[in-house]
Short mmCIF file of C-alpha atoms and ligand atoms in Angstrom, two decimals:
data_model
loop_
_atom_site.label_atom_id
_atom_site.label_comp_id
_atom_site.label_asym_id
_atom_site.label_seq_id
_atom_site.Cartn_x
_atom_site.Cartn_y
_atom_site.Cartn_z
CA MET A 79 -2.94 -5.33 24.02
CA LYS A 80 -1.03 -1.79 25.43
CA ASP A 81 -3.57 0.23 27.18
CA ALA A 82 -6.94 0.44 25.57
CA SER A 83 -7.83 4.26 26.82
CA VAL A 84 -4.60 5.80 25.29
CA ASP A 85 -5.49 3.38 21.95
CA LEU A 86 -9.15 5.25 21.56
CA LEU A 87 -7.97 8.73 22.36
CA CYS A 88 -5.26 7.90 19.41
CA ILE A 89 -8.34 6.69 17.45
CA ASN A 90 -10.26 10.24 18.09
CA THR A 91 -7.13 12.35 17.20
CA ILE A 92 -7.38 10.69 14.28
CA ARG A 93 -11.46 11.35 14.16
CA PHE A 94 -11.59 14.87 14.22
CA LEU A 95 -8.06 16.03 12.77
CA SER A 96 -10.86 14.44 9.95
CA ILE A 97 -13.70 15.70 11.04
CA ASP A 98 -12.54 19.60 11.72
CA ALA A 99 -9.46 19.93 8.17
CA VAL A 100 -12.52 19.28 5.84
CA GLN A 101 -14.87 21.64 7.92
CA LYS A 102 -12.46 24.46 7.88
CA ALA A 103 -11.55 23.55 4.04
CA ASN A 104 -15.48 23.05 3.73
CA SER A 105 -15.03 20.51 1.41
CA GLY A 106 -13.62 16.70 1.55
CA HIS A 107 -14.43 13.95 2.52
CA PRO A 108 -14.66 13.14 6.97
CA GLY A 109 -16.61 10.13 6.91
CA MET A 110 -14.01 7.06 5.75
CA PRO A 111 -11.51 8.37 8.01
CA MET A 112 -14.20 8.24 11.09
CA GLY A 113 -15.23 4.41 10.25
CA ALA A 114 -11.42 3.25 8.61
CA ALA A 115 -9.63 4.94 11.94
CA PRO A 116 -9.70 2.75 14.28
CA MET A 117 -8.14 -0.69 11.60
CA ALA A 118 -5.50 2.49 10.48
CA TYR A 119 -4.04 3.21 13.45
CA ILE A 120 -3.62 -0.38 14.73
CA LEU A 121 -1.74 -1.36 11.68
CA TRP A 122 0.52 1.71 12.04
CA ASP A 123 0.46 1.45 15.89
CA ARG A 124 2.00 -2.50 16.27
CA PHE A 125 2.43 -3.74 12.79
CA LEU A 126 4.10 -0.75 10.23
CA ASN A 127 7.81 -1.23 9.77
CA HIS A 128 8.44 2.36 9.04
CA ASN A 129 11.19 4.99 9.81
CA PRO A 130 8.87 8.46 9.24
CA ALA A 131 12.01 10.43 9.18
CA ASN A 132 13.62 8.95 6.29
CA PRO A 133 9.96 8.32 4.05
CA ASP A 134 12.05 6.56 1.60
CA TRP A 135 14.04 3.65 3.61
CA PHE A 136 13.90 1.28 0.58
CA ASN A 137 12.66 -1.19 3.36
CA ARG A 138 10.12 0.08 4.69
CA ASP A 139 6.13 -1.59 4.61
CA ARG A 140 4.46 -0.22 1.87
CA PHE A 141 1.01 1.18 2.36
CA VAL A 142 -1.12 2.67 -0.04
CA LEU A 143 -4.58 4.03 0.71
CA SER A 144 -6.94 2.85 -2.12
CA ALA A 145 -9.49 5.06 -1.49
CA GLY A 146 -7.65 8.26 -2.33
CA HIS A 147 -10.51 10.55 -1.70
CA ALA A 148 -10.62 9.79 2.81
CA SER A 149 -7.41 11.31 2.09
CA MET A 150 -7.18 12.92 5.92
CA LEU A 151 -7.27 9.64 7.10
CA LEU A 152 -3.78 9.56 5.25
CA TYR A 153 -2.18 12.68 6.44
CA SER A 154 -3.67 12.84 10.15
CA LEU A 155 -1.15 9.64 10.55
CA LEU A 156 1.60 10.66 8.79
CA HIS A 157 1.14 14.33 11.18
CA LEU A 158 1.13 12.34 14.06
CA THR A 159 3.31 9.24 13.83
CA GLY A 160 6.08 12.43 12.45
CA TYR A 161 6.64 12.31 9.17
CA ASP A 162 7.42 16.29 8.29
CA LEU A 163 4.08 17.50 7.12
CA SER A 164 3.03 20.20 9.83
CA LEU A 165 0.11 20.75 11.41
CA ASP A 166 -0.50 23.98 9.57
CA GLU A 167 -0.32 21.72 6.57
CA ILE A 168 -3.55 19.53 7.93
CA LYS A 169 -5.07 23.19 8.21
CA ARG A 170 -4.67 23.80 4.57
CA PHE A 171 -5.97 20.92 3.99
CA ARG A 172 -7.57 21.22 -0.71
CA GLN A 173 -5.77 24.38 -0.21
CA TRP A 174 -4.04 25.61 -3.19
CA GLN A 175 -0.04 24.24 -3.13
CA SER A 176 -1.21 22.77 0.33
CA LYS A 177 0.84 20.25 0.82
CA THR A 178 -2.55 18.54 1.87
CA PRO A 179 -3.92 18.23 -1.30
CA GLY A 180 -7.86 16.39 -2.18
CA HIS A 181 -5.83 13.21 -2.50
CA PRO A 182 -3.14 12.21 -1.74
CA GLU A 183 -0.16 12.45 -4.79
CA ARG A 184 2.90 10.89 -4.46
CA GLY A 185 5.84 13.00 -4.83
CA HIS A 186 4.39 15.91 -3.06
CA THR A 187 3.88 15.04 0.05
CA PRO A 188 6.37 13.14 2.68
CA GLY A 189 4.68 9.08 3.15
CA VAL A 190 2.22 9.14 0.73
CA GLU A 191 3.29 6.14 -1.09
CA ILE A 192 1.39 6.75 -5.02
CA THR A 193 -1.49 8.93 -5.77
CA THR A 194 -4.28 8.01 -5.07
CA GLY A 195 -8.62 8.42 -6.43
CA PRO A 196 -8.98 6.48 -8.96
CA LEU A 197 -11.19 3.65 -7.39
CA GLY A 198 -9.12 0.69 -8.10
CA GLN A 199 -6.39 1.53 -9.08
CA GLY A 200 -4.50 2.01 -5.41
CA PHE A 201 -5.07 -1.77 -5.44
CA GLY A 202 -3.62 -2.57 -8.51
CA ASN A 203 -0.40 -0.25 -7.55
CA GLY A 204 -0.76 -2.34 -4.07
CA VAL A 205 -0.33 -5.29 -6.12
CA GLY A 206 2.74 -3.84 -8.01
CA MET A 207 4.22 -3.24 -5.43
CA ALA A 208 4.38 -6.38 -3.58
CA MET A 209 5.57 -7.95 -7.41
CA ALA A 210 7.99 -6.07 -6.84
CA GLU A 211 8.91 -6.96 -3.06
CA ALA A 212 9.36 -9.88 -4.36
CA HIS A 213 11.00 -10.29 -6.93
CA LEU A 214 13.49 -7.61 -4.96
CA ALA A 215 13.57 -10.89 -2.61
CA ALA A 216 13.91 -13.43 -5.08
CA ARG A 217 16.88 -11.88 -7.04
CA TYR A 218 18.94 -9.91 -4.06
CA ASN A 219 18.63 -12.04 -0.57
CA ARG A 220 20.57 -14.50 0.97
CA PRO A 221 20.58 -17.24 3.65
CA GLY A 222 20.29 -14.90 6.63
CA LEU A 223 20.19 -12.37 4.81
CA ASP A 224 16.86 -10.69 4.07
CA ILE A 225 17.93 -8.08 2.74
CA ILE A 226 14.43 -7.03 1.14
CA ASP A 227 11.81 -8.00 3.13
CA HIS A 228 8.55 -5.99 3.20
CA PHE A 229 5.30 -6.32 3.38
CA THR A 230 2.56 -3.83 1.33
CA TYR A 231 -0.83 -2.75 3.27
CA VAL A 232 -3.69 -1.25 0.57
CA ILE A 233 -6.85 -0.27 2.17
CA ALA A 234 -9.80 -0.05 -0.48
CA SER A 235 -13.55 1.03 0.13
CA ASP A 236 -16.39 -0.33 -1.49
CA GLY A 237 -15.73 1.63 -4.49
CA ASP A 238 -11.91 0.19 -5.21
CA LEU A 239 -13.65 -3.63 -5.41
CA MET A 240 -16.78 -1.75 -7.82
CA GLU A 241 -13.54 -0.96 -10.16
CA GLY A 242 -12.38 -3.98 -12.97
CA VAL A 243 -9.21 -3.10 -12.18
CA ALA A 244 -9.62 -4.51 -8.51
CA ALA A 245 -10.34 -7.72 -10.03
CA GLU A 246 -7.86 -8.33 -12.17
CA ALA A 247 -4.38 -7.00 -10.26
CA ALA A 248 -6.47 -8.95 -7.16
CA SER A 249 -6.37 -12.70 -9.54
CA LEU A 250 -2.78 -11.92 -10.36
CA ALA A 251 -1.56 -11.47 -7.46
CA CYS A 252 -2.94 -14.13 -5.58
CA HIS A 253 -1.56 -16.48 -8.81
CA LEU A 254 1.69 -15.34 -8.01
CA ARG A 255 1.50 -15.83 -4.90
CA LEU A 256 2.18 -12.27 -2.77
CA GLY A 257 2.14 -13.90 0.74
CA LYS A 258 3.43 -9.90 2.06
CA LEU A 259 -0.02 -8.41 0.42
CA ILE A 260 -2.74 -7.47 3.09
CA CYS A 261 -5.72 -5.30 2.06
CA PHE A 262 -8.08 -4.37 4.66
CA TYR A 263 -11.15 -3.85 2.52
CA ASP A 264 -13.26 -0.78 4.46
CA ASP A 265 -16.76 -2.52 4.40
CA ASN A 266 -18.97 0.43 5.21
CA ARG A 267 -21.59 -0.37 3.02
CA ILE A 268 -21.62 3.24 1.26
CA THR A 269 -20.95 4.95 -1.58
CA LEU A 270 -20.85 8.33 -3.13
CA ALA A 271 -24.49 8.57 -3.24
CA ALA A 272 -25.87 5.77 -2.34
CA ALA A 273 -25.48 2.36 -0.09
CA THR A 274 -24.48 -0.61 -1.30
CA ASP A 275 -27.31 -2.61 -1.73
CA LEU A 276 -28.42 0.29 -4.14
CA THR A 277 -25.56 -1.00 -6.96
CA PHE A 278 -23.03 -3.78 -4.85
CA THR A 279 -24.65 -7.00 -4.00
CA GLU A 280 -22.15 -9.35 -4.60
CA TYR A 281 -20.91 -12.21 -2.01
CA ARG A 282 -17.77 -10.63 -1.28
CA ALA A 283 -15.62 -12.87 1.13
CA GLN A 284 -16.49 -15.45 -1.16
CA ARG A 285 -15.17 -13.33 -4.08
CA PHE A 286 -12.11 -13.55 -2.67
CA ALA A 287 -11.59 -17.12 -1.80
CA ALA A 288 -12.95 -17.46 -5.36
CA TYR A 289 -9.04 -16.04 -6.81
CA GLY A 290 -7.88 -17.93 -4.02
CA TRP A 291 -6.71 -15.56 -1.20
CA HIS A 292 -6.77 -15.38 3.09
CA VAL A 293 -9.85 -13.78 3.08
CA GLN A 294 -10.76 -12.63 7.06
CA THR A 295 -13.92 -11.47 8.42
CA VAL A 296 -13.68 -8.64 10.93
CA PRO A 297 -17.36 -8.27 12.39
CA ASP A 298 -16.97 -4.50 14.02
CA GLY A 299 -14.62 -2.32 13.24
CA ASN A 300 -13.84 -0.97 16.71
CA ASP A 301 -12.62 -4.99 17.79
CA LEU A 302 -8.81 -3.42 18.02
CA VAL A 303 -8.38 -6.92 19.27
CA ALA A 304 -10.19 -8.42 16.48
CA ILE A 305 -8.24 -6.12 13.79
CA TYR A 306 -5.10 -7.44 15.07
CA ASP A 307 -5.60 -10.84 15.32
CA ALA A 308 -6.90 -10.13 11.91
CA ILE A 309 -3.56 -8.63 11.10
CA ASP A 310 -1.24 -11.26 12.99
CA ALA A 311 -2.64 -14.28 11.35
CA ALA A 312 -2.82 -12.25 7.47
CA ARG A 313 1.07 -12.08 8.60
CA SER A 314 1.30 -15.84 9.13
CA THR A 315 -0.06 -16.15 5.99
CA ALA A 316 2.90 -16.22 3.62
CA ASP A 317 1.26 -18.50 0.46
CA LYS A 318 -1.27 -15.92 -0.78
CA PRO A 319 -2.34 -12.51 -0.30
CA SER A 320 -4.42 -11.87 2.43
CA ILE A 321 -8.18 -9.67 2.91
CA ILE A 322 -9.34 -8.50 6.32
CA ILE A 323 -13.10 -6.81 5.14
CA VAL A 324 -13.65 -4.77 8.39
CA ARG A 325 -17.27 -4.61 8.70
CA THR A 326 -17.20 -0.57 9.58
CA HIS A 327 -19.08 2.44 9.47
CA ILE A 328 -19.13 5.92 7.51
CA GLY A 329 -19.07 8.61 9.80
CA CYS A 330 -18.73 6.89 12.77
CA GLY A 331 -19.81 8.43 15.77
CA SER A 332 -21.60 10.64 14.21
CA PRO A 333 -25.44 10.77 15.17
CA HIS A 334 -27.38 11.65 12.02
CA LYS A 335 -25.48 11.70 9.72
CA HIS A 336 -23.22 7.38 10.01
CA ASP A 337 -24.29 5.23 8.37
CA SER A 338 -25.31 7.75 5.78
CA PHE A 339 -23.43 8.76 2.68
CA GLU A 340 -23.69 12.64 4.00
CA ALA A 341 -20.87 11.89 5.64
CA HIS A 342 -18.42 10.34 2.57
CA GLY A 343 -18.48 13.87 0.68
CA SER A 344 -19.64 16.62 2.58
CA PRO A 345 -18.15 17.54 5.64
CA LEU A 346 -20.81 17.34 8.80
CA GLY A 347 -21.31 20.68 8.76
CA GLU A 348 -20.67 23.05 11.61
CA ASP A 349 -22.98 21.45 13.55
CA GLU A 350 -22.88 17.63 13.66
CA VAL A 351 -19.11 17.80 13.76
CA ARG A 352 -20.34 19.59 17.55
CA LEU A 353 -22.70 17.30 18.25
CA THR A 354 -19.78 14.52 16.96
CA LYS A 355 -17.20 15.98 20.17
CA GLU A 356 -20.25 15.66 21.99
CA ASN A 357 -20.72 12.16 21.40
CA LEU A 358 -17.55 10.93 21.69
CA GLY A 359 -16.69 13.27 24.37
CA TRP A 360 -13.85 15.64 22.73
CA PRO A 361 -12.75 19.04 23.90
CA ALA A 362 -15.71 21.22 21.30
CA GLU A 363 -12.60 23.41 21.33
CA PRO A 364 -9.87 24.02 19.92
CA ASP A 365 -9.95 22.73 16.26
CA PHE A 366 -7.47 20.39 15.96
CA PHE A 367 -6.75 19.51 19.08
CA ILE A 368 -4.20 16.68 19.45
CA PRO A 369 -4.12 15.20 22.98
CA GLU A 370 -0.57 15.75 24.54
CA ASP A 371 -1.00 11.79 25.69
CA ALA A 372 -2.14 10.47 21.67
CA LEU A 373 0.41 12.70 20.43
CA ARG A 374 3.75 10.91 22.77
CA HIS A 375 2.60 8.16 21.81
CA PHE A 376 1.77 8.01 18.34
CA GLN A 377 5.36 9.19 17.92
CA GLU A 378 6.69 6.62 19.59
CA ALA A 379 7.55 5.88 16.13
CA LEU A 380 9.91 7.67 15.81
CA PRO A 381 12.72 5.71 17.28
CA ARG A 382 11.16 2.88 16.40
CA GLY A 383 11.67 3.67 12.84
CA LYS A 384 14.76 4.52 13.51
CA GLU A 385 15.36 1.23 15.36
CA ALA A 386 14.26 -0.54 12.30
CA GLU A 387 16.27 1.42 9.70
CA GLU A 388 19.96 1.04 11.66
CA LYS A 389 19.61 -2.55 11.45
CA TRP A 390 18.79 -2.98 8.00
CA ASP A 391 21.61 -0.68 7.12
CA THR A 392 23.09 -2.91 9.45
CA MET A 393 22.67 -6.04 7.14
CA LEU A 394 23.03 -4.35 4.21
CA SER A 395 26.88 -3.52 5.55
CA ALA A 396 26.88 -7.71 6.45
CA TYR A 397 25.38 -7.97 2.68
CA ALA A 398 28.21 -5.66 1.14
CA ARG A 399 30.82 -7.26 2.61
CA GLU A 400 29.07 -10.50 1.50
CA TYR A 401 27.72 -9.75 -1.93
CA PRO A 402 29.51 -6.90 -3.08
CA GLU A 403 29.08 -7.23 -6.47
CA LEU A 404 25.06 -8.11 -6.01
CA ALA A 405 24.97 -5.22 -2.70
CA GLN A 406 26.96 -2.67 -6.27
CA GLU A 407 24.30 -3.37 -8.52
CA LEU A 408 20.87 -3.44 -5.58
CA ARG A 409 22.29 0.13 -4.75
CA CYS A 410 22.68 1.56 -9.23
CA THR A 411 18.97 -0.67 -9.32
CA ILE A 412 17.27 1.37 -5.55
CA GLY A 413 18.90 4.34 -7.00
CA GLY A 414 17.21 4.02 -10.54
CA ASP A 415 20.82 3.85 -12.12
CA LEU A 416 21.31 2.42 -15.36
CA PRO A 417 24.14 0.03 -14.14
CA ALA A 418 27.44 0.99 -16.70
CA GLY A 419 28.12 -0.54 -20.38
CA TRP A 420 23.50 -1.42 -19.84
CA ASP A 421 23.19 -0.82 -23.87
CA ALA A 422 26.61 -1.66 -24.92
CA ASP A 423 25.30 -4.35 -26.86
CA ILE A 424 22.16 -2.03 -28.46
CA PRO A 425 22.20 -3.06 -32.43
CA VAL A 426 22.01 -1.09 -35.51
CA PHE A 427 19.57 -1.51 -37.53
CA PRO A 428 20.98 -0.14 -41.40
CA ALA A 429 18.51 1.58 -43.68
CA ASP A 430 17.02 -1.16 -46.09
CA PRO A 431 14.15 -0.67 -48.96
CA LYS A 432 12.01 -3.21 -47.17
CA GLY A 433 12.85 -1.98 -43.63
CA MET A 434 12.31 -3.44 -40.36
CA ALA A 435 8.95 -3.97 -37.96
CA SER A 436 9.22 -1.41 -35.28
CA ARG A 437 8.45 -3.87 -32.48
CA VAL A 438 10.49 -6.58 -35.07
CA ALA A 439 13.58 -3.55 -33.84
CA SER A 440 11.89 -2.71 -30.31
CA GLY A 441 12.52 -6.73 -29.12
CA LYS A 442 16.24 -7.14 -30.15
CA ILE A 443 16.77 -3.54 -28.85
CA MET A 444 15.19 -5.00 -25.32
CA ASN A 445 17.58 -8.25 -25.68
CA ALA A 446 20.43 -6.71 -26.27
CA ILE A 447 20.12 -4.02 -23.19
CA ALA A 448 18.35 -7.50 -20.53
CA PRO A 449 21.08 -9.08 -19.85
CA ARG A 450 22.93 -6.37 -18.24
CA LEU A 451 20.32 -4.95 -16.85
CA PRO A 452 18.81 -6.75 -14.21
CA SER A 453 16.49 -4.26 -12.94
CA LEU A 454 14.60 -4.73 -16.65
CA VAL A 455 11.04 -6.41 -16.02
CA GLY A 456 8.42 -5.98 -17.77
CA GLY A 457 4.69 -7.27 -19.45
CA SER A 458 3.39 -8.04 -22.35
CA ALA A 459 -0.86 -8.80 -22.17
CA ASP A 460 -0.22 -12.16 -23.48
CA LEU A 461 0.63 -10.78 -26.60
CA ASP A 462 4.91 -10.97 -26.41
CA PRO A 463 4.92 -13.25 -29.81
CA SER A 464 3.47 -10.39 -31.43
CA THR A 465 4.72 -7.01 -29.63
CA HIS A 466 8.41 -9.59 -29.10
CA THR A 467 8.38 -8.18 -26.13
CA ALA A 468 10.31 -11.43 -24.72
CA LEU A 469 13.31 -11.34 -23.26
CA LYS A 470 14.34 -14.82 -24.37
CA GLY A 471 16.00 -16.98 -21.39
CA MET A 472 14.97 -14.95 -19.06
CA GLY A 473 12.24 -17.34 -17.84
CA ASP A 474 9.32 -15.60 -16.14
CA PHE A 475 8.51 -14.37 -13.03
CA GLU A 476 6.52 -16.27 -10.59
CA SER A 477 5.89 -18.64 -8.22
CA PRO A 478 7.32 -22.10 -7.88
CA ASP A 479 4.43 -23.43 -6.03
CA LEU A 480 1.69 -23.74 -8.88
CA HIS A 481 -0.50 -26.07 -9.46
CA PRO A 482 0.68 -28.49 -12.69
CA THR A 483 -2.87 -27.81 -14.64
CA ASP A 484 -2.51 -23.77 -13.02
CA ARG A 485 0.13 -23.35 -15.45
CA GLN A 486 -1.86 -24.86 -19.04
CA GLY A 487 -1.96 -22.01 -21.38
CA THR A 488 0.48 -19.68 -19.76
CA VAL A 489 2.56 -17.93 -21.88
CA GLY A 490 6.50 -18.33 -21.36
CA GLY A 491 8.07 -14.77 -21.22
CA VAL A 492 5.74 -12.38 -19.10
CA TRP A 493 7.39 -11.64 -16.97
CA GLY A 494 10.94 -11.52 -17.04
CA LEU A 495 13.93 -12.31 -13.98
CA ARG A 496 16.85 -13.25 -13.95
CA GLY A 497 19.16 -14.29 -12.44
CA ALA A 498 17.16 -15.81 -9.35
CA THR A 499 16.87 -19.56 -10.20
CA SER A 500 18.88 -20.86 -7.24
CA ILE A 501 17.46 -17.43 -4.67
CA SER A 502 15.85 -18.54 -1.16
CA GLY A 503 14.25 -15.24 -0.88
CA PHE A 504 12.17 -15.40 1.42
CA GLY A 505 10.58 -18.36 3.62
CA SER A 506 9.36 -21.40 2.55
CA MET A 507 8.50 -18.67 -0.79
CA PRO A 508 11.07 -18.32 -2.99
CA TRP A 509 10.08 -16.72 -5.82
CA ARG A 510 12.06 -18.24 -9.34
CA LEU A 511 12.79 -19.36 -12.76
CA LEU A 512 10.51 -21.73 -13.90
C1 TPP B 756 -12.83 5.22 -11.38
C2 TPP B 756 -13.39 6.18 -10.04
N1 TPP B 756 -14.95 7.02 -10.17
C3 TPP B 756 -16.22 7.35 -10.09
C4 TPP B 756 -15.01 7.81 -8.80
C5 TPP B 756 -16.16 9.20 -8.21
N2 TPP B 756 -15.98 8.66 -6.60
C6 TPP B 756 -14.94 9.22 -5.73
S1 TPP B 756 -15.71 7.58 -4.22
C7 TPP B 756 -16.89 7.48 -4.61
C8 TPP B 756 -17.86 6.05 -4.57
C9 TPP B 756 -17.50 6.05 -2.81
O1 TPP B 756 -17.88 5.19 -2.53
P1 TPP B 756 -16.54 4.03 -2.05
O2 TPP B 756 -15.66 3.46 -1.67
O3 TPP B 756 -18.08 2.70 -0.91
O4 TPP B 756 -16.11 5.26 -0.08
P2 TPP B 756 -16.59 5.72 0.74
O5 TPP B 756 -17.71 5.55 0.48
O6 TPP B 756 -17.53 4.54 1.88
O7 TPP B 756 -15.70 6.44 1.50
C10 TPP B 756 -16.57 7.92 -6.81
C11 TPP B 756 -18.26 7.15 -7.16
C12 TPP B 756 -13.38 8.10 -8.59
N3 TPP B 756 -12.86 8.83 -6.75
N4 TPP B 756 -12.75 7.15 -9.13
MG1 MG B 757 -17.66 2.57 1.20
#
């Protein structure tokens, strides 16, 4: 570990930027950033592979703040690590037309991967991102040239795990053995209006173990070494998604709002902000104080990110020399472009008195497009015999290591993955056609 005092300084910088922004806006959610700052900091400082100067760098790790109400946690990290999000924008938190809306919005704020706020949905999006990574890796990676190789990290809260969508997504994530999906559960045991003992007392660790996830618990959310070790272990677990259950305290550091739902969705209040600053040894003035040492440390992310992207660019050039057609296809996929001739085989259906069911026509069209459009992937909610959404001959997107009994009842054609059969995309865990 590095110098612990710099770590603590950085963590408190995140806490107080969040506290001050919410206080100035007189609205927002200070409590969760206060409790989750250490885990978010260790992740971003020690592990996250990203380039703040280019939020669109394709092979960056994805970071999803599923608990979107805690947006100031994310905005603080983005500002401090050097994304194009100024301190003025932090000061304009929740103001009309600012870059810092109450909940993060993709496409509006540089570095926000996905719009979050409806609980559970960011968790589901994280699973989708990890699936996309596994799918692309299976199709494009070649021995010694893992051109697609990144992690997806999610921070989820109590409310996220209460939502049904998280259960469905968690089940699928393990079925697909998405080992590069790592979720932090901010186990602060407080929600919007009460403590979780009122409504949410299931055994979370056992629940995720039953899904088949790799489960770890960190009993003290301020224990940086334990957080570091847990992330390290999660990254080394390639055959299943990981959840790190971190026991945190909402409003951590606030003398009167620590562990209280009052820290969830309201400013701490001027007096409590002052007391919290006193309590954590932070100067009372100025607001939005960023110690130089902290900023310098956070901004080491910039040269690190530049180097990481340059290294990847070099690998991509080598890849393009060896596999020019695949490289061209990948560029097209990343750019969201359609390959030339993608629609060449679309059939024409003559009008006839009886007519054709629109789902039948749609199935024929999808099957005419699919062989020419490798990025076409779909799901059918186990309905493809009715909806005609199966891509014939394209196989399923599956992990190769399923136990035979797991296969019972699997319906063909759920995930079309074309041409990835022989590709070893990800260490010992190639996703392939089954
Ligand atoms: C689907 C959905 N239902 C309800 C809400 C309203 N809401 C926002 S945060 C929250 C619960 C907050 O508890 P938790 O997720 O544990 O966050 P924390 O209080 O720990 O920050 C609720 C009910 C929502 N955002 N999305
Ligand atoms: Mg909570």
